[in-house]
């Protein structure tokens, strides 16, 4: 089978397409013929060896895909060959940027017929991150004001959609007017490169500040968020694509009763918490019933997967980047 492989950690990263033996599913495992795979910024940190979880080499990138069940190992009861499925490698084992991948049954989910494989490949990981952040970690309530930083990216766009479903007033931020024009559902947008973020948030909230910040960017945006947050507000730390992890101002946290909350949505699943898996099933139900509508942003050919990662690093991408695998 054809697969993209990382053989050493480096910056800039080096990926190569190669031929590998087709894997064989063991007990409780499923062999999937992938037709689309999602690309994520976090993978680029794996490539240069700076991610918090470093996989063994050689490494096949991507932890999210959609395709068809090819065969099942002993003990698999939920799927049969030919089933359309979505995949989320909860343990970050990678493997999706290949024609075939093997996954435990627990990491495989039914794919709605209404979704293309490209759209389905965007579904589980990003939506689960935002669902866990806003519902379980941030306790976002109807009527509250939610600011979503990086709303033009793959994970931020899902936070806008889920925030609206929860009844929040959503302010989307980004660094490009062109990309912000693609954000659907937000009540207001702020270009933080051309507008004073703090002043605009305070203006839109009558001087009170936002109740919840969803922050995959960090750095200066986190600092500004601390200066425009409502009493009792929550900042959800989802990542730091800016390259600078921010430091919380504990004096502001004390005086305004602000909570800074880390979001690593996989932990509730990896630790086997019933609550985490129940939340994931609820989120998937939202997708199956059409309450959420996953949609691929920019689509790359299989042979251009490395270009897709470079495009993400350029910060010019719109929505979730996906690779189609013929």
Short mmCIF file of C-alpha atoms in Angstrom, two decimals:
data_model
loop_
_atom_site.label_atom_id
_atom_site.label_comp_id
_atom_site.label_asym_id
_atom_site.label_seq_id
_atom_site.Cartn_x
_atom_site.Cartn_y
_atom_site.Cartn_z
CA UNK A 1 0.00 0.00 0.00
CA UNK A 2 1.01 3.63 -0.43
CA UNK A 3 1.63 5.67 2.72
CA UNK A 4 3.24 8.90 3.86
CA UNK A 5 6.01 8.29 6.41
CA UNK A 6 8.05 10.40 8.83
CA UNK A 7 11.44 8.75 9.44
CA UNK A 8 13.13 11.42 11.58
CA UNK A 9 12.18 14.48 13.58
CA UNK A 10 13.37 17.67 11.91
CA UNK A 11 12.51 21.28 11.18
CA UNK A 12 11.60 21.81 8.41
CA UNK A 13 9.89 18.43 8.40
CA UNK A 14 10.55 15.68 5.86
CA UNK A 15 7.77 13.35 4.76
CA UNK A 16 8.10 10.73 2.05
CA UNK A 17 5.56 8.63 0.21
CA UNK A 18 6.53 4.98 0.15
CA UNK A 19 5.22 1.44 -0.34
CA UNK A 20 4.49 -0.55 2.82
CA UNK A 21 2.92 -3.96 3.46
CA UNK A 22 -0.83 -3.86 3.95
CA UNK A 23 -1.51 -4.28 7.69
CA UNK A 24 -3.51 -7.19 9.10
CA UNK A 25 -6.14 -6.64 11.81
CA UNK A 26 -5.64 -8.48 15.08
CA UNK A 27 -8.30 -9.37 17.66
CA UNK A 28 -10.67 -6.46 18.23
CA UNK A 29 -9.18 -4.50 15.32
CA UNK A 30 -10.54 -3.26 12.01
CA UNK A 31 -8.69 -2.81 8.71
CA UNK A 32 -9.98 0.32 6.99
CA UNK A 33 -9.57 1.37 3.37
CA UNK A 34 -9.09 5.08 3.87
CA UNK A 35 -10.61 7.49 1.35
CA UNK A 36 -9.88 10.77 3.17
CA UNK A 37 -7.68 11.90 6.05
CA UNK A 38 -7.63 15.09 8.08
CA UNK A 39 -4.56 17.28 8.56
CA UNK A 40 -3.91 19.08 11.86
CA UNK A 41 -1.47 21.70 13.11
CA UNK A 42 -0.50 19.45 16.02
CA UNK A 43 0.99 16.94 13.58
CA UNK A 44 3.61 19.51 12.54
CA UNK A 45 4.79 19.59 16.16
CA UNK A 46 5.17 15.82 16.04
CA UNK A 47 7.24 16.20 12.88
CA UNK A 48 9.83 18.43 14.58
CA UNK A 49 9.76 16.48 17.86
CA UNK A 50 8.19 19.18 20.05
CA UNK A 51 4.72 17.71 20.61
CA UNK A 52 3.82 16.58 24.13
CA UNK A 53 3.42 13.00 22.91
CA UNK A 54 6.19 11.72 20.64
CA UNK A 55 5.40 8.55 18.66
CA UNK A 56 7.95 5.92 17.68
CA UNK A 57 9.47 6.15 14.22
CA UNK A 58 8.76 5.48 11.43
CA UNK A 59 5.45 7.28 11.84
CA UNK A 60 2.49 7.47 9.46
CA UNK A 61 0.80 10.84 10.08
CA UNK A 62 -2.83 11.77 10.75
CA UNK A 63 -5.19 10.49 13.41
CA UNK A 64 -8.49 11.08 11.62
CA UNK A 65 -9.91 9.49 8.52
CA UNK A 66 -12.99 8.21 6.77
CA UNK A 67 -13.37 5.18 4.57
CA UNK A 68 -14.76 1.67 4.29
CA UNK A 69 -14.23 -1.39 6.46
CA UNK A 70 -12.06 -3.84 4.51
CA UNK A 71 -11.87 -6.67 7.05
CA UNK A 72 -12.33 -7.32 10.76
CA UNK A 73 -10.27 -9.16 13.33
CA UNK A 74 -11.64 -11.72 15.74
CA UNK A 75 -14.09 -10.29 18.25
CA UNK A 76 -15.23 -7.28 16.22
CA UNK A 77 -19.00 -7.07 16.63
CA UNK A 78 -20.02 -3.54 15.61
CA UNK A 79 -18.90 -3.48 11.97
CA UNK A 80 -18.73 -5.69 8.89
CA UNK A 81 -16.78 -5.33 5.64
CA UNK A 82 -18.28 -2.64 3.44
CA UNK A 83 -19.44 -0.37 6.26
CA UNK A 84 -18.74 3.35 5.84
CA UNK A 85 -16.83 4.58 8.89
CA UNK A 86 -15.13 7.57 10.51
CA UNK A 87 -11.94 7.10 12.53
CA UNK A 88 -10.38 8.99 15.44
CA UNK A 89 -7.12 7.53 16.79
CA UNK A 90 -7.69 8.63 20.38
CA UNK A 91 -4.22 7.48 21.46
CA UNK A 92 -2.54 9.50 18.66
CA UNK A 93 -1.06 6.41 17.02
CA UNK A 94 -1.35 7.99 13.56
CA UNK A 95 -1.74 5.86 10.46
CA UNK A 96 -4.46 7.64 8.50
CA UNK A 97 -2.26 9.04 5.70
CA UNK A 98 -2.16 5.65 4.04
CA UNK A 99 -4.38 3.62 1.77
CA UNK A 100 -5.07 1.21 4.65
CA UNK A 101 -4.89 1.50 8.43
CA UNK A 102 -5.69 -0.75 11.37
CA UNK A 103 -7.62 0.65 14.32
CA UNK A 104 -9.17 -0.75 17.51
CA UNK A 105 -12.94 -1.10 17.23
CA UNK A 106 -13.37 1.59 19.93
CA UNK A 107 -11.76 4.21 17.65
CA UNK A 108 -14.10 3.53 14.71
CA UNK A 109 -17.55 5.09 14.30
CA UNK A 110 -20.41 4.78 11.77
CA UNK A 111 -20.31 7.37 8.99
CA UNK A 112 -23.60 9.04 8.04
CA UNK A 113 -24.60 8.36 4.45
CA UNK A 114 -25.20 12.09 3.90
CA UNK A 115 -21.52 12.93 4.44
CA UNK A 116 -18.82 12.60 1.80
CA UNK A 117 -15.62 10.93 2.96
CA UNK A 118 -13.84 14.30 2.87
CA UNK A 119 -16.46 15.90 5.10
CA UNK A 120 -16.56 12.87 7.39
CA UNK A 121 -12.79 12.97 7.90
CA UNK A 122 -13.24 16.36 9.60
CA UNK A 123 -15.92 15.11 11.93
CA UNK A 124 -14.72 13.34 15.02
CA UNK A 125 -11.47 14.84 16.32
CA UNK A 126 -12.18 18.55 15.82
CA UNK A 127 -15.83 18.44 16.82
CA UNK A 128 -15.02 16.31 19.85
CA UNK A 129 -12.36 18.80 20.98
CA UNK A 130 -14.82 21.70 20.79
CA UNK A 131 -17.74 19.75 22.24
CA UNK A 132 -15.67 18.63 25.22
CA UNK A 133 -14.29 22.14 25.71
CA UNK A 134 -17.59 24.02 25.56
CA UNK A 135 -19.97 21.48 27.09
CA UNK A 136 -17.90 19.60 29.67
CA UNK A 137 -14.98 21.89 30.52
CA UNK A 138 -16.42 25.36 29.94
CA UNK A 139 -20.08 24.75 30.79
CA UNK A 140 -21.15 27.26 28.16
CA UNK A 141 -24.74 28.39 28.75
CA UNK A 142 -27.39 29.81 26.46
CA UNK A 143 -27.23 33.58 26.41
CA UNK A 144 -23.53 33.79 27.31
CA UNK A 145 -20.99 35.48 25.06
CA UNK A 146 -18.38 33.15 23.55
CA UNK A 147 -15.27 34.46 21.80
CA UNK A 148 -13.64 31.92 19.46
CA UNK A 149 -10.04 32.72 18.57
CA UNK A 150 -8.70 31.20 15.36
CA UNK A 151 -12.27 30.78 14.14
CA UNK A 152 -11.12 30.45 10.51
CA UNK A 153 -9.23 27.21 11.21
CA UNK A 154 -10.39 23.61 11.42
CA UNK A 155 -10.97 23.43 15.17
CA UNK A 156 -12.11 27.02 15.69
CA UNK A 157 -14.85 26.74 13.08
CA UNK A 158 -16.36 23.78 14.96
CA UNK A 159 -16.40 25.84 18.17
CA UNK A 160 -18.43 28.55 16.41
CA UNK A 161 -20.95 25.95 15.23
CA UNK A 162 -21.27 24.22 18.60
CA UNK A 163 -21.43 27.53 20.46
CA UNK A 164 -24.43 28.58 18.37
CA UNK A 165 -26.10 25.21 18.94
CA UNK A 166 -25.73 25.79 22.68
CA UNK A 167 -27.46 29.15 22.38
CA UNK A 168 -24.45 31.40 22.92
CA UNK A 169 -23.73 34.74 21.30
CA UNK A 170 -20.57 34.03 19.29
CA UNK A 171 -17.78 36.44 18.39
CA UNK A 172 -15.32 34.93 15.89
CA UNK A 173 -11.77 36.26 15.64
CA UNK A 174 -9.15 35.78 12.96
CA UNK A 175 -6.31 37.52 11.19
CA UNK A 176 -7.77 37.91 7.69
CA UNK A 177 -10.95 39.59 6.45
CA UNK A 178 -11.08 37.18 3.52
CA UNK A 179 -10.93 34.12 5.76
CA UNK A 180 -13.34 35.61 8.32
CA UNK A 181 -15.87 36.04 5.52
CA UNK A 182 -16.02 32.23 5.30
CA UNK A 183 -16.95 31.79 8.98
CA UNK A 184 -20.59 30.77 9.18
CA UNK A 185 -22.92 31.40 12.11
CA UNK A 186 -20.97 33.96 14.15
CA UNK A 187 -22.87 36.99 15.41
CA UNK A 188 -19.81 39.23 15.09
CA UNK A 189 -16.30 38.92 13.66
CA UNK A 190 -13.10 40.69 14.71
CA UNK A 191 -9.90 40.89 12.67
CA UNK A 192 -7.30 41.06 15.42
CA UNK A 193 -4.67 42.30 12.96
CA UNK A 194 -6.62 45.44 12.09
CA UNK A 195 -8.92 46.02 15.08
CA UNK A 196 -8.16 46.47 18.80
CA UNK A 197 -9.41 43.12 20.12
CA UNK A 198 -9.88 44.16 23.74
CA UNK A 199 -11.75 47.33 22.86
CA UNK A 200 -14.01 45.57 20.36
CA UNK A 201 -14.93 42.78 22.78
CA UNK A 202 -15.73 45.31 25.51
CA UNK A 203 -17.76 47.35 23.02
CA UNK A 204 -19.78 44.31 21.96
CA UNK A 205 -20.41 43.28 25.59
CA UNK A 206 -21.28 46.74 26.96
CA UNK A 207 -18.04 46.93 28.88
CA UNK A 208 -18.52 43.64 30.73
CA UNK A 209 -16.30 41.31 28.69
CA UNK A 210 -16.90 37.85 27.27
CA UNK A 211 -18.07 34.96 29.44
CA UNK A 212 -16.03 32.28 27.67
CA UNK A 213 -12.96 32.34 25.43
CA UNK A 214 -12.10 29.36 23.25
CA UNK A 215 -8.39 29.75 22.58
CA UNK A 216 -6.35 27.48 20.30
CA UNK A 217 -3.92 30.33 19.57
CA UNK A 218 -2.45 31.50 22.89
CA UNK A 219 0.28 34.13 23.07
CA UNK A 220 -0.87 37.74 22.72
CA UNK A 221 -4.51 36.74 22.18
CA UNK A 222 -4.59 35.00 25.55
CA UNK A 223 -3.14 38.11 27.20
CA UNK A 224 -5.78 40.32 25.58
CA UNK A 225 -8.53 37.89 26.56
CA UNK A 226 -7.58 38.27 30.22
CA UNK A 227 -8.20 42.01 29.83
CA UNK A 228 -11.69 41.65 28.35
CA UNK A 229 -13.31 38.88 30.36
CA UNK A 230 -16.47 39.03 32.43
CA UNK A 231 -16.48 38.27 36.17
CA UNK A 232 -16.64 34.50 36.56
CA UNK A 233 -15.44 34.05 32.99
CA UNK A 234 -13.63 31.00 31.62
CA UNK A 235 -10.71 30.80 29.20
CA UNK A 236 -10.46 27.40 27.50
CA UNK A 237 -6.86 26.69 26.52
CA UNK A 238 -7.07 24.44 23.47
CA UNK A 239 -3.59 25.06 22.03
CA UNK A 240 -0.98 27.66 21.20
CA UNK A 241 -0.59 27.85 17.45
CA UNK A 242 1.00 31.27 17.94
CA UNK A 243 4.06 29.41 19.19
CA UNK A 244 3.99 31.02 22.63
CA UNK A 245 2.25 29.36 25.57
CA UNK A 246 0.77 32.20 27.61
CA UNK A 247 1.09 32.81 31.35
CA UNK A 248 -2.12 33.36 33.30
CA UNK A 249 -2.43 36.55 35.35
CA UNK A 250 -3.39 35.10 38.70
CA UNK A 251 -4.25 38.53 40.10
CA UNK A 252 -6.98 38.89 37.48
CA UNK A 253 -8.12 35.33 38.13
CA UNK A 254 -8.48 36.16 41.82
CA UNK A 255 -10.18 39.54 41.59
CA UNK A 256 -12.60 38.60 38.78
CA UNK A 257 -12.99 34.90 39.71
CA UNK A 258 -11.70 33.88 36.27
CA UNK A 259 -10.96 30.23 35.46
CA UNK A 260 -8.24 29.19 33.01
CA UNK A 261 -9.07 25.65 31.92
CA UNK A 262 -6.90 23.26 29.94
CA UNK A 263 -8.61 21.17 27.27
CA UNK A 264 -7.09 17.82 26.30
CA UNK A 265 -10.27 16.15 25.13
CA UNK A 266 -8.65 12.75 24.56
CA UNK A 267 -7.90 12.19 28.26
CA UNK A 268 -11.51 11.53 29.24
CA UNK A 269 -11.58 8.78 26.62
CA UNK A 270 -8.13 7.29 27.22
CA UNK A 271 -8.79 6.96 30.94
CA UNK A 272 -11.97 5.04 30.22
CA UNK A 273 -14.28 7.55 31.87
CA UNK A 274 -17.91 6.66 31.13
CA UNK A 275 -18.74 10.38 31.11
CA UNK A 276 -16.23 11.05 28.32
CA UNK A 277 -17.51 8.28 26.06
CA UNK A 278 -21.12 9.32 26.77
CA UNK A 279 -20.26 12.88 25.72
CA UNK A 280 -18.61 11.58 22.54
CA UNK A 281 -21.70 9.53 21.70
CA UNK A 282 -23.87 12.62 22.22
CA UNK A 283 -21.63 14.67 19.92
CA UNK A 284 -21.76 11.95 17.25
CA UNK A 285 -25.55 11.91 17.58
CA UNK A 286 -25.56 15.65 16.84
CA UNK A 287 -23.70 14.86 13.61
CA UNK A 288 -25.95 11.94 12.63
CA UNK A 289 -29.13 13.97 13.21
CA UNK A 290 -27.84 16.97 11.27
CA UNK A 291 -27.53 19.26 14.25
CA UNK A 292 -23.86 19.63 13.28
CA UNK A 293 -22.75 19.75 9.65
CA UNK A 294 -19.09 18.82 9.12
CA UNK A 295 -17.56 20.28 6.00
CA UNK A 296 -14.06 20.01 4.60
CA UNK A 297 -12.27 23.31 4.11
CA UNK A 298 -9.44 22.87 1.62
CA UNK A 299 -8.89 19.51 -0.06
CA UNK A 300 -5.52 18.18 -1.25
CA UNK A 301 -4.65 15.22 -3.46
CA UNK A 302 -2.96 12.28 -1.75
CA UNK A 303 0.36 13.04 -3.43
CA UNK A 304 0.16 16.63 -2.12
CA UNK A 305 -0.28 15.79 1.58
CA UNK A 306 3.04 17.40 2.55
CA UNK A 307 1.95 20.59 0.76
CA UNK A 308 -1.18 20.51 2.89
CA UNK A 309 0.85 20.63 6.10
CA UNK A 310 2.95 23.49 4.73
CA UNK A 311 -0.27 25.31 3.88
CA UNK A 312 -1.43 24.96 7.49
CA UNK A 313 1.88 26.36 8.73
CA UNK A 314 1.45 29.34 6.39
CA UNK A 315 -1.76 30.22 8.32
CA UNK A 316 -3.55 30.83 5.04
CA UNK A 317 -5.84 27.80 5.17
CA UNK A 318 -9.60 28.06 5.43
CA UNK A 319 -11.36 25.54 7.63
CA UNK A 320 -10.17 21.97 7.99
CA UNK A 321 -7.57 20.71 5.50
CA UNK A 322 -8.28 17.23 4.15
CA UNK A 323 -6.41 14.81 1.89
CA UNK A 324 -8.39 12.61 -0.49
CA UNK A 325 -7.02 9.08 -0.91
CA UNK A 326 -8.07 7.43 -4.19
#
